Short mmCIF file of N, CA and C in Angstrom, two decimals:
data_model
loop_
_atom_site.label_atom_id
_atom_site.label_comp_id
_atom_site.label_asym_id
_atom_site.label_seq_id
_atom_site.Cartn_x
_atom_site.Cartn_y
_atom_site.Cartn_z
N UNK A 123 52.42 -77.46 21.87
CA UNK A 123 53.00 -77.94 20.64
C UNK A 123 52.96 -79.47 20.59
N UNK A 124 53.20 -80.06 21.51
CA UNK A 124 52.87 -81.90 21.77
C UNK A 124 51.85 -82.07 21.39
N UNK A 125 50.50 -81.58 21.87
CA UNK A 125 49.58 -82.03 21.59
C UNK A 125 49.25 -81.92 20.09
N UNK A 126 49.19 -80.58 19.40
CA UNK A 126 49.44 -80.70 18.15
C UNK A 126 49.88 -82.04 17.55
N UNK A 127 51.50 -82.19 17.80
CA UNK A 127 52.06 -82.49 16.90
C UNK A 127 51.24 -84.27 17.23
N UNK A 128 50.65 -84.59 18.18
CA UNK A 128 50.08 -86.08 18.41
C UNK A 128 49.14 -86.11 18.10
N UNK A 129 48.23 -84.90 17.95
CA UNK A 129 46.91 -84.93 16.93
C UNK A 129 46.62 -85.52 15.71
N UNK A 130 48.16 -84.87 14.86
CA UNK A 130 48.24 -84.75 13.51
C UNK A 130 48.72 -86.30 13.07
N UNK A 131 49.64 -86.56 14.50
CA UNK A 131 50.47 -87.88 13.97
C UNK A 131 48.95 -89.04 14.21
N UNK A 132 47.91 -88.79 15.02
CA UNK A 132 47.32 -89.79 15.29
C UNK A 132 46.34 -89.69 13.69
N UNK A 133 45.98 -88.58 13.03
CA UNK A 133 45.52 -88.32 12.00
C UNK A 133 45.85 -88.64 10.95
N UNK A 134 47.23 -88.43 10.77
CA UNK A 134 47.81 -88.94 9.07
C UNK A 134 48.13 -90.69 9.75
N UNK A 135 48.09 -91.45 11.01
CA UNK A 135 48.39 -92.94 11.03
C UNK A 135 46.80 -93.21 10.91
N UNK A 136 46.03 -92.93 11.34
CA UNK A 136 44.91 -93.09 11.04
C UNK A 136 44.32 -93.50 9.77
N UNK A 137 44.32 -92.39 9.06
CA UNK A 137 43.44 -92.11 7.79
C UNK A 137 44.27 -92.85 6.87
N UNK A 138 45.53 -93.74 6.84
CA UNK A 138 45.84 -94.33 6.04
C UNK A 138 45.82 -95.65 6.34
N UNK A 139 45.36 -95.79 7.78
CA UNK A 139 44.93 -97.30 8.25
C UNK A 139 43.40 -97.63 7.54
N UNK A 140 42.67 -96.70 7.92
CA UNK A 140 41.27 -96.52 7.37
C UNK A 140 41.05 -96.22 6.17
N UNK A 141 41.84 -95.88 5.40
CA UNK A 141 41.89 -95.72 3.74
C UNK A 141 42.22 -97.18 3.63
N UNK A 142 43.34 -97.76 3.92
CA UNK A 142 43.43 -99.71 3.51
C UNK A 142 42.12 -100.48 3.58
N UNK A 143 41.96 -100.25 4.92
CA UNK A 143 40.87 -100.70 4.98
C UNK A 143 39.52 -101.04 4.24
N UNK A 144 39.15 -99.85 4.00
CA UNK A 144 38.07 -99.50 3.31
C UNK A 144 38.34 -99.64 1.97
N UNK A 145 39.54 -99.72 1.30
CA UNK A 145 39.85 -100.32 -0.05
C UNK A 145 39.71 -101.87 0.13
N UNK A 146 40.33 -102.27 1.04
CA UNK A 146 39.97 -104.10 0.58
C UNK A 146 41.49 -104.10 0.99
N UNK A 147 42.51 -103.45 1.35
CA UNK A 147 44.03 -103.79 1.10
C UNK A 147 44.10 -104.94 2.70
N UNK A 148 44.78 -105.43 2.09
CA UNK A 148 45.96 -106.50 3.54
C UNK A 148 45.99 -105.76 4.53
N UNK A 149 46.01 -105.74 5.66
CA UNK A 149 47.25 -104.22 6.52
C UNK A 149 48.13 -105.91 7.14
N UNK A 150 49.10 -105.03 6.10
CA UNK A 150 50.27 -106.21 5.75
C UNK A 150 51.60 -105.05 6.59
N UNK A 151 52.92 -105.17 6.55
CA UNK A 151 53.67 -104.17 6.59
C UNK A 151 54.15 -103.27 6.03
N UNK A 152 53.65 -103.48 5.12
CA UNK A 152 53.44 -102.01 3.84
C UNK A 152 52.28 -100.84 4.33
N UNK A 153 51.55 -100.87 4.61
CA UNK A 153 51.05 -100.51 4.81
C UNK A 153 50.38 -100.02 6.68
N UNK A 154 51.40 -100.76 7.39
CA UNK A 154 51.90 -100.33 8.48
C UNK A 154 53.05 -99.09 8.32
N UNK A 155 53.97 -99.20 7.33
CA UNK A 155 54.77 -98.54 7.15
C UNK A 155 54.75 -97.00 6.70
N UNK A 156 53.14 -97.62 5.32
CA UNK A 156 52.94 -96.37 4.94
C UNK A 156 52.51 -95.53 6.62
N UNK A 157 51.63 -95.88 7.06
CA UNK A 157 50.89 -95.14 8.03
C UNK A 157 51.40 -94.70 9.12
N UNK A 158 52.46 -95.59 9.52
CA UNK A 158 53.68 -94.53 10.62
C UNK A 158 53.96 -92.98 10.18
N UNK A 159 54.82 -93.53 8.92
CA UNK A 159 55.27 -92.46 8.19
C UNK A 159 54.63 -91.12 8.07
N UNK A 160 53.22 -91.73 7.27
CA UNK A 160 52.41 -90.03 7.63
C UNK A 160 51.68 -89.60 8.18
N UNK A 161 51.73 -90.48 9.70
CA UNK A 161 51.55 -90.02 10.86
C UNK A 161 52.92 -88.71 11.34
N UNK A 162 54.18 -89.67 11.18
CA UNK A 162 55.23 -88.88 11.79
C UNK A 162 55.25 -87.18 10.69
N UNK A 163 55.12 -87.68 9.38
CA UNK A 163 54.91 -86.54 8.45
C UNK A 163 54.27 -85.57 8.98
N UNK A 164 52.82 -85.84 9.11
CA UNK A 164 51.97 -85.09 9.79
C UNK A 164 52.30 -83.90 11.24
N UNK A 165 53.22 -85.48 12.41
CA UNK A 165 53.54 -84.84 13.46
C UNK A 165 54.85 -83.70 12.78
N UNK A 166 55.57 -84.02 12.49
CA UNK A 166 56.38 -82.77 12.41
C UNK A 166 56.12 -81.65 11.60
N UNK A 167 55.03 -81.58 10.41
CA UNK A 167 54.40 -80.29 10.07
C UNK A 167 53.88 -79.88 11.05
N UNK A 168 53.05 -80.29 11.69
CA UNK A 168 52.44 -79.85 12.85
C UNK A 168 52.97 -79.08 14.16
N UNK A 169 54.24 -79.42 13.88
CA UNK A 169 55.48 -79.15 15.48
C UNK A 169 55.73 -78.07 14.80
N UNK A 170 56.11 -78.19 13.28
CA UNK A 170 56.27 -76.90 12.70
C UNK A 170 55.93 -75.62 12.91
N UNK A 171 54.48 -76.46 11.90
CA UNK A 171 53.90 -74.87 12.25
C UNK A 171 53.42 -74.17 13.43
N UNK A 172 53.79 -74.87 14.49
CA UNK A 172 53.39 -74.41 15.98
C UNK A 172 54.34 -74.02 16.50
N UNK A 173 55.39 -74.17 16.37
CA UNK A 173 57.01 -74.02 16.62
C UNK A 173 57.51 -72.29 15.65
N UNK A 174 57.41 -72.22 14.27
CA UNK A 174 57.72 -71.36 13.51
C UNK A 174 57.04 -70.48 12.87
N UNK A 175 56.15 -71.08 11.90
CA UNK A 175 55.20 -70.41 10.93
C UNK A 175 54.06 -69.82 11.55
N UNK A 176 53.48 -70.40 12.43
CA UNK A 176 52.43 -69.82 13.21
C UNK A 176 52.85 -68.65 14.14
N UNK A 177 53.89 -68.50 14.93
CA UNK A 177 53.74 -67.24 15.50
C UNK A 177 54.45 -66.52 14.26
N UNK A 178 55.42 -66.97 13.14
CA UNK A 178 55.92 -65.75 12.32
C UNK A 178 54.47 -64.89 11.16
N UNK A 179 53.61 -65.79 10.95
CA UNK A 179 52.45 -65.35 10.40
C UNK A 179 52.13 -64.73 11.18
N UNK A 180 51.38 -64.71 12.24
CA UNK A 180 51.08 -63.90 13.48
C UNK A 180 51.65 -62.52 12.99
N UNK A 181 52.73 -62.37 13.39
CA UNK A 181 53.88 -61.28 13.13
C UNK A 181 53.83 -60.22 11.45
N UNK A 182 53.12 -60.50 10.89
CA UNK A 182 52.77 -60.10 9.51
C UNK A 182 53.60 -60.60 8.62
N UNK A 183 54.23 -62.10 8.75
CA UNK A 183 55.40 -62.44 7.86
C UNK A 183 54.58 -62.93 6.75
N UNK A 184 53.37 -63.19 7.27
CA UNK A 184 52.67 -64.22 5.80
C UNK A 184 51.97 -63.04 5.17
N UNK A 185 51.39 -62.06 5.76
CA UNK A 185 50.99 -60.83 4.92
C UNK A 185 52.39 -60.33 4.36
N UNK A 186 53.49 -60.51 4.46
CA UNK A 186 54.30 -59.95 3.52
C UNK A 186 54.74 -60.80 2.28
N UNK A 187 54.39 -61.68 2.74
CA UNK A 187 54.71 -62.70 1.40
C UNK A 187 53.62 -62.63 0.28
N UNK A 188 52.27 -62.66 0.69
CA UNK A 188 51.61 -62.46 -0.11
C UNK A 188 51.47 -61.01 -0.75
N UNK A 189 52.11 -60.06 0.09
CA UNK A 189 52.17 -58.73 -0.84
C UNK A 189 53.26 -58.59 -1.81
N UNK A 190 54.59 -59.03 -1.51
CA UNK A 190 55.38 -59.37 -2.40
C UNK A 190 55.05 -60.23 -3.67
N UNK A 191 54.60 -61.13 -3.14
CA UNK A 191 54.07 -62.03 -4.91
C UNK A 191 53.08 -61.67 -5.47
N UNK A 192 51.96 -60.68 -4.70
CA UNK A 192 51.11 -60.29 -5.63
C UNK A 192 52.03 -58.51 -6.31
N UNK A 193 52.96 -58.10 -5.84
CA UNK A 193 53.52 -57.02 -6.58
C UNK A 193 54.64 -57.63 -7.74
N UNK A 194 54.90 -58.69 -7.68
CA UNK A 194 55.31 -59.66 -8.64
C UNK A 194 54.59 -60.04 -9.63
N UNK A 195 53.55 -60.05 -9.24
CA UNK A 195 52.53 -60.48 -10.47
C UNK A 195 52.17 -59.50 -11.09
N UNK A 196 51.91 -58.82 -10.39
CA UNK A 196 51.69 -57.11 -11.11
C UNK A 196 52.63 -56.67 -12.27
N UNK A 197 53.85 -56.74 -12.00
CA UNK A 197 54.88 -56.47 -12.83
C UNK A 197 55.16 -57.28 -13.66
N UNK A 198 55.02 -58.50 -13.56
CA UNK A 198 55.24 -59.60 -14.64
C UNK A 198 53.79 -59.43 -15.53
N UNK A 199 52.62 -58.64 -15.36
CA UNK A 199 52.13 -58.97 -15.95
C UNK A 199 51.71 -57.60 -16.86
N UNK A 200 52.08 -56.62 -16.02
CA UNK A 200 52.76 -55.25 -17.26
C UNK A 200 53.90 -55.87 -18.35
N UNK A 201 54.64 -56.24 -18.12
CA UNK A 201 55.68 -56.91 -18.94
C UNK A 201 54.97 -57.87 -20.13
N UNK A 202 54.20 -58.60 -19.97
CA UNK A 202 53.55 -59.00 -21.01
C UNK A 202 51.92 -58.87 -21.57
N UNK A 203 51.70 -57.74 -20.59
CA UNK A 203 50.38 -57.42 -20.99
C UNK A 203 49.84 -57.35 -22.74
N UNK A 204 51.07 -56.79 -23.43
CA UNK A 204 50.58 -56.48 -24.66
C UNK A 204 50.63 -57.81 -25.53
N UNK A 205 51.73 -58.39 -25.31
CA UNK A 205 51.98 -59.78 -26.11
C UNK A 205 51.04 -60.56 -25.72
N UNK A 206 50.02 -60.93 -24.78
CA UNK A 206 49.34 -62.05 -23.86
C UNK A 206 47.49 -61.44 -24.53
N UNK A 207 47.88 -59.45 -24.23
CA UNK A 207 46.37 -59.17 -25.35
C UNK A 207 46.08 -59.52 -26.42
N UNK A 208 47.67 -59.55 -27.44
CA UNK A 208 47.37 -59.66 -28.74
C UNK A 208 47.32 -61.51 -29.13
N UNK A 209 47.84 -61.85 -28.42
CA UNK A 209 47.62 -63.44 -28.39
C UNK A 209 46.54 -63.97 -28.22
N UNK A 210 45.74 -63.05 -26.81
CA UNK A 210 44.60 -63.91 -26.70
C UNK A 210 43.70 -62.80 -28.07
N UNK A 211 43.63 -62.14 -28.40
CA UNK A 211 42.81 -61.34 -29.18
C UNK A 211 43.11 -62.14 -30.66
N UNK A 212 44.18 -62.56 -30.89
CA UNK A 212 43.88 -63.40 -31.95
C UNK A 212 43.58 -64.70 -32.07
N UNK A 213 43.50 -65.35 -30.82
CA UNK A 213 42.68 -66.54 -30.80
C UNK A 213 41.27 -66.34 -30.51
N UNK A 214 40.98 -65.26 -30.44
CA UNK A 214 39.11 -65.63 -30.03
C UNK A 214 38.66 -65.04 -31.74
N UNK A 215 39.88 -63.83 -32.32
CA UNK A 215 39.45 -63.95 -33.33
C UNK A 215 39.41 -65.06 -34.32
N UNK A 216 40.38 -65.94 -34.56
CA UNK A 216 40.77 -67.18 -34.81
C UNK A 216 39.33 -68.19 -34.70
N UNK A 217 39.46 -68.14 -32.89
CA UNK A 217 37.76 -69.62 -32.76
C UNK A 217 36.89 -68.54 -33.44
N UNK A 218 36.62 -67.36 -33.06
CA UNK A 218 35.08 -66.48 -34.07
C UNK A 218 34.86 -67.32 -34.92
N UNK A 219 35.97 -67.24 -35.94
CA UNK A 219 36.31 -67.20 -37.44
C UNK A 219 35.68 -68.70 -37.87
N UNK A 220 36.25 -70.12 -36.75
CA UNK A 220 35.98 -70.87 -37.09
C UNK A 220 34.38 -71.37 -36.72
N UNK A 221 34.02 -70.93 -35.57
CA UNK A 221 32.55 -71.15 -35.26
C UNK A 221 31.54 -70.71 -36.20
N UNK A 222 31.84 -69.68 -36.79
CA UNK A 222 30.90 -68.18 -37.39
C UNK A 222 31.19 -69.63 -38.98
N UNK A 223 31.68 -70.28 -39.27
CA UNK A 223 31.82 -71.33 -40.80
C UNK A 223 31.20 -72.01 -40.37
N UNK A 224 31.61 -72.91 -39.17
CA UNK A 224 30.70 -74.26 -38.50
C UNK A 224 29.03 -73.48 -38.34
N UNK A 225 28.96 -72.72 -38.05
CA UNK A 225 27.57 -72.55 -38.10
C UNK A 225 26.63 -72.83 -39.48
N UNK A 226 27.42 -71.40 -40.03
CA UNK A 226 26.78 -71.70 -41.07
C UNK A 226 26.60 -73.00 -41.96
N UNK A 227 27.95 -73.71 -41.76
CA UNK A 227 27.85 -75.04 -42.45
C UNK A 227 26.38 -76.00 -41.61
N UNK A 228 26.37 -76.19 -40.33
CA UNK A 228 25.12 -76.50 -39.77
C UNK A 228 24.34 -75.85 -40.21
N UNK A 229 23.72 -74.57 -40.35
CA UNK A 229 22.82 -74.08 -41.37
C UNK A 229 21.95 -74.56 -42.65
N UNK A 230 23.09 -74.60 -43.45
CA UNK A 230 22.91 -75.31 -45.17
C UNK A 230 22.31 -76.69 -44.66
N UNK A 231 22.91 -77.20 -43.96
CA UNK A 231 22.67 -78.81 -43.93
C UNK A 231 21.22 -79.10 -43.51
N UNK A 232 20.71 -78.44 -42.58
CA UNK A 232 19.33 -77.96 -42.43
C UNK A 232 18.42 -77.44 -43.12
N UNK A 233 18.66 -77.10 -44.45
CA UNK A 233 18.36 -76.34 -44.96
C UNK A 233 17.90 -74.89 -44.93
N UNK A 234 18.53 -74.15 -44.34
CA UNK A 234 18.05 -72.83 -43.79
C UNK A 234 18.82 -71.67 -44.37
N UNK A 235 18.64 -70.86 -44.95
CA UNK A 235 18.96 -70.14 -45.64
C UNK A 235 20.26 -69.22 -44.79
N UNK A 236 21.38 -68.69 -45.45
CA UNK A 236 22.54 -68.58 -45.29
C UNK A 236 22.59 -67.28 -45.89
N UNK A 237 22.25 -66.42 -46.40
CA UNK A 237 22.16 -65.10 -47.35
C UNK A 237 22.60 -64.16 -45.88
N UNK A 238 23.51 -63.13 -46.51
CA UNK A 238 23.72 -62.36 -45.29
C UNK A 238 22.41 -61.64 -44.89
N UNK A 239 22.56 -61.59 -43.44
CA UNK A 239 21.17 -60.73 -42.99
C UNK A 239 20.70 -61.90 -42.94
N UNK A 240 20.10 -63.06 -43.10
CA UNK A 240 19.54 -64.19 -42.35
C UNK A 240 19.58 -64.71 -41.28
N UNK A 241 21.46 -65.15 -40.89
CA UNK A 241 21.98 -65.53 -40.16
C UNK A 241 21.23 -64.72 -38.44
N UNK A 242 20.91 -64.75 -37.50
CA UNK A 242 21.39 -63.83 -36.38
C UNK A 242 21.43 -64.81 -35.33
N UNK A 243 21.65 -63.75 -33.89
CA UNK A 243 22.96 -64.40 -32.74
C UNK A 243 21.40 -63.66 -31.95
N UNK A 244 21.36 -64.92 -31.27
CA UNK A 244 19.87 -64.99 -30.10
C UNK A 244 21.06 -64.57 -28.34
N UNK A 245 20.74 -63.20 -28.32
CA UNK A 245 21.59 -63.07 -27.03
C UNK A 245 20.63 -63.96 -25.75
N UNK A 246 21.59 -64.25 -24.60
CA UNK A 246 21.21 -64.95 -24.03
C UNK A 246 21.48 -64.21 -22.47
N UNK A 247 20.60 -63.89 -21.48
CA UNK A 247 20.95 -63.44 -20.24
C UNK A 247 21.09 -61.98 -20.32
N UNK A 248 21.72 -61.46 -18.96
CA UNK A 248 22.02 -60.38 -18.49
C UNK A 248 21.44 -58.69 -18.88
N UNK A 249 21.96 -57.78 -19.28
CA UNK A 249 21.32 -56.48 -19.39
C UNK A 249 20.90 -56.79 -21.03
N UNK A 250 21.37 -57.86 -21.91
CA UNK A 250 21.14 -57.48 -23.03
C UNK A 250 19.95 -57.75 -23.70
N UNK A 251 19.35 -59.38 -22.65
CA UNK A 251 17.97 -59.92 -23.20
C UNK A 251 16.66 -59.22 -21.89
N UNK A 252 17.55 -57.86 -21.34
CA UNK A 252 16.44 -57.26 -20.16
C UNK A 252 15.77 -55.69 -20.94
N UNK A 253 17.32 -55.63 -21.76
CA UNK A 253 16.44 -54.26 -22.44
C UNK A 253 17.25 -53.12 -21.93
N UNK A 254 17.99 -53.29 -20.74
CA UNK A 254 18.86 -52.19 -20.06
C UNK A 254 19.81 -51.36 -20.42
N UNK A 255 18.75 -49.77 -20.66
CA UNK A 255 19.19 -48.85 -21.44
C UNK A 255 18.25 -49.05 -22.78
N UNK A 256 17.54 -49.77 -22.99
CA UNK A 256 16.60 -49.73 -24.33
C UNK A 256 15.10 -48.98 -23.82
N UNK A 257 14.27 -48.50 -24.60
CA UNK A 257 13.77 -48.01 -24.40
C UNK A 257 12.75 -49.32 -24.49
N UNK A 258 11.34 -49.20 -23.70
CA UNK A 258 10.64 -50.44 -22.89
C UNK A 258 9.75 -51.14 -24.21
N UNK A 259 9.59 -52.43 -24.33
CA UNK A 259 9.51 -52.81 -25.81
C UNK A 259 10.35 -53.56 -26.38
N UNK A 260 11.66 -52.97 -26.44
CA UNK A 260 12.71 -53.09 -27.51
C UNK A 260 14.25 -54.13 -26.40
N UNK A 261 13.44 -55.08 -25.95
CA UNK A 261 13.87 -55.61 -24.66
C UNK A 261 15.49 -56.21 -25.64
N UNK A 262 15.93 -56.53 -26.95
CA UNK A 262 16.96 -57.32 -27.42
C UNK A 262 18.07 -56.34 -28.01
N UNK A 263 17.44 -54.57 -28.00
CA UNK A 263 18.17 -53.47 -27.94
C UNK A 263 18.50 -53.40 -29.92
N UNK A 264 19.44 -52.47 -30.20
CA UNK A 264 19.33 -52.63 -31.44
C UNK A 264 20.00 -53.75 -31.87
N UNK A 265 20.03 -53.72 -33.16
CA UNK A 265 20.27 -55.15 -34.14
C UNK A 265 21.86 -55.26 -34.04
N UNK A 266 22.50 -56.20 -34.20
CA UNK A 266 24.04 -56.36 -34.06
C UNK A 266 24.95 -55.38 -35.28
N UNK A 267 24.26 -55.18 -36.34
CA UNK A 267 24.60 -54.80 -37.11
C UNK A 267 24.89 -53.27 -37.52
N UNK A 268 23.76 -52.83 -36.15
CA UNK A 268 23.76 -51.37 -36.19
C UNK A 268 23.97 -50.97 -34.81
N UNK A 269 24.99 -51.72 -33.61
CA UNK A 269 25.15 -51.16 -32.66
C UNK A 269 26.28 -51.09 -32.89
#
């Protein structure tokens, strides 16, 4: 556990001697001060976790913590599953709404015709621009309009 904890302390006095440094700073006593400090910071996390947390993890204490907060999350998130769907479901309908105008307004300005059935959506990637499940040919699958 000593050695640890003189590792860590030689590490956090270190890296804040060598951080001054390498900025341009003074190593004035400010900065002596800082670097004791999180050296000693360092040393006593270090005593710590060699002292407590490390053999209680060992012991399955840290696998129980993380099973507890992830069965916490679980439940907190049944609890608002429906309010958090319909929220996010009306904001993507919401941006749709506003992209699907901005387009078309980029459209007109280009001059490119805007008539329904003009407009279409160039899929990009994965099973949809491979054809997967289309019959061979028909690699962009049917039209948006009729799937």
């Amino acid at each position: 556990m000593i050695c640890e904890a003189l590792a860590a302390f030689t590490t956090g006095f270190l890296s804040t001697m060598l951080a001054a440094v390498f900025k341009g700073e003074e190593i004035n006593a400010d900065v002596w001060g800082e670097a004791v400090a999180n050296g000693v910071i360092s040393a006593v996390g270090a005593a710590a976790w060699g002292r407590w947390i490390a053999p209680w993890a060992k012991v399955g204490g840290l696998a129980d913590v993380f099973r507890k907060t992830a069965d916490a999350v679980r439940a907190a998130g049944r609890q608002i599953e429906r309010w958090a769907a319909a929220l996010v479901g009306d904001g993507i309908d919401g941006v749709g709404t506003v992209i699907y105008a901005k387009l078309l307004e980029a459209a007109r300005r280009l001059g490119w015709s805007t008539a329904a059935g003009d407009l279409r959506v160039m899929p990009l990637g994965d099973s949809i621009t491979f054809g997967q499940g289309v019959p061979r040919g028909t690699a962009t699958g049917p039209t948006c309009g009729t799937a």
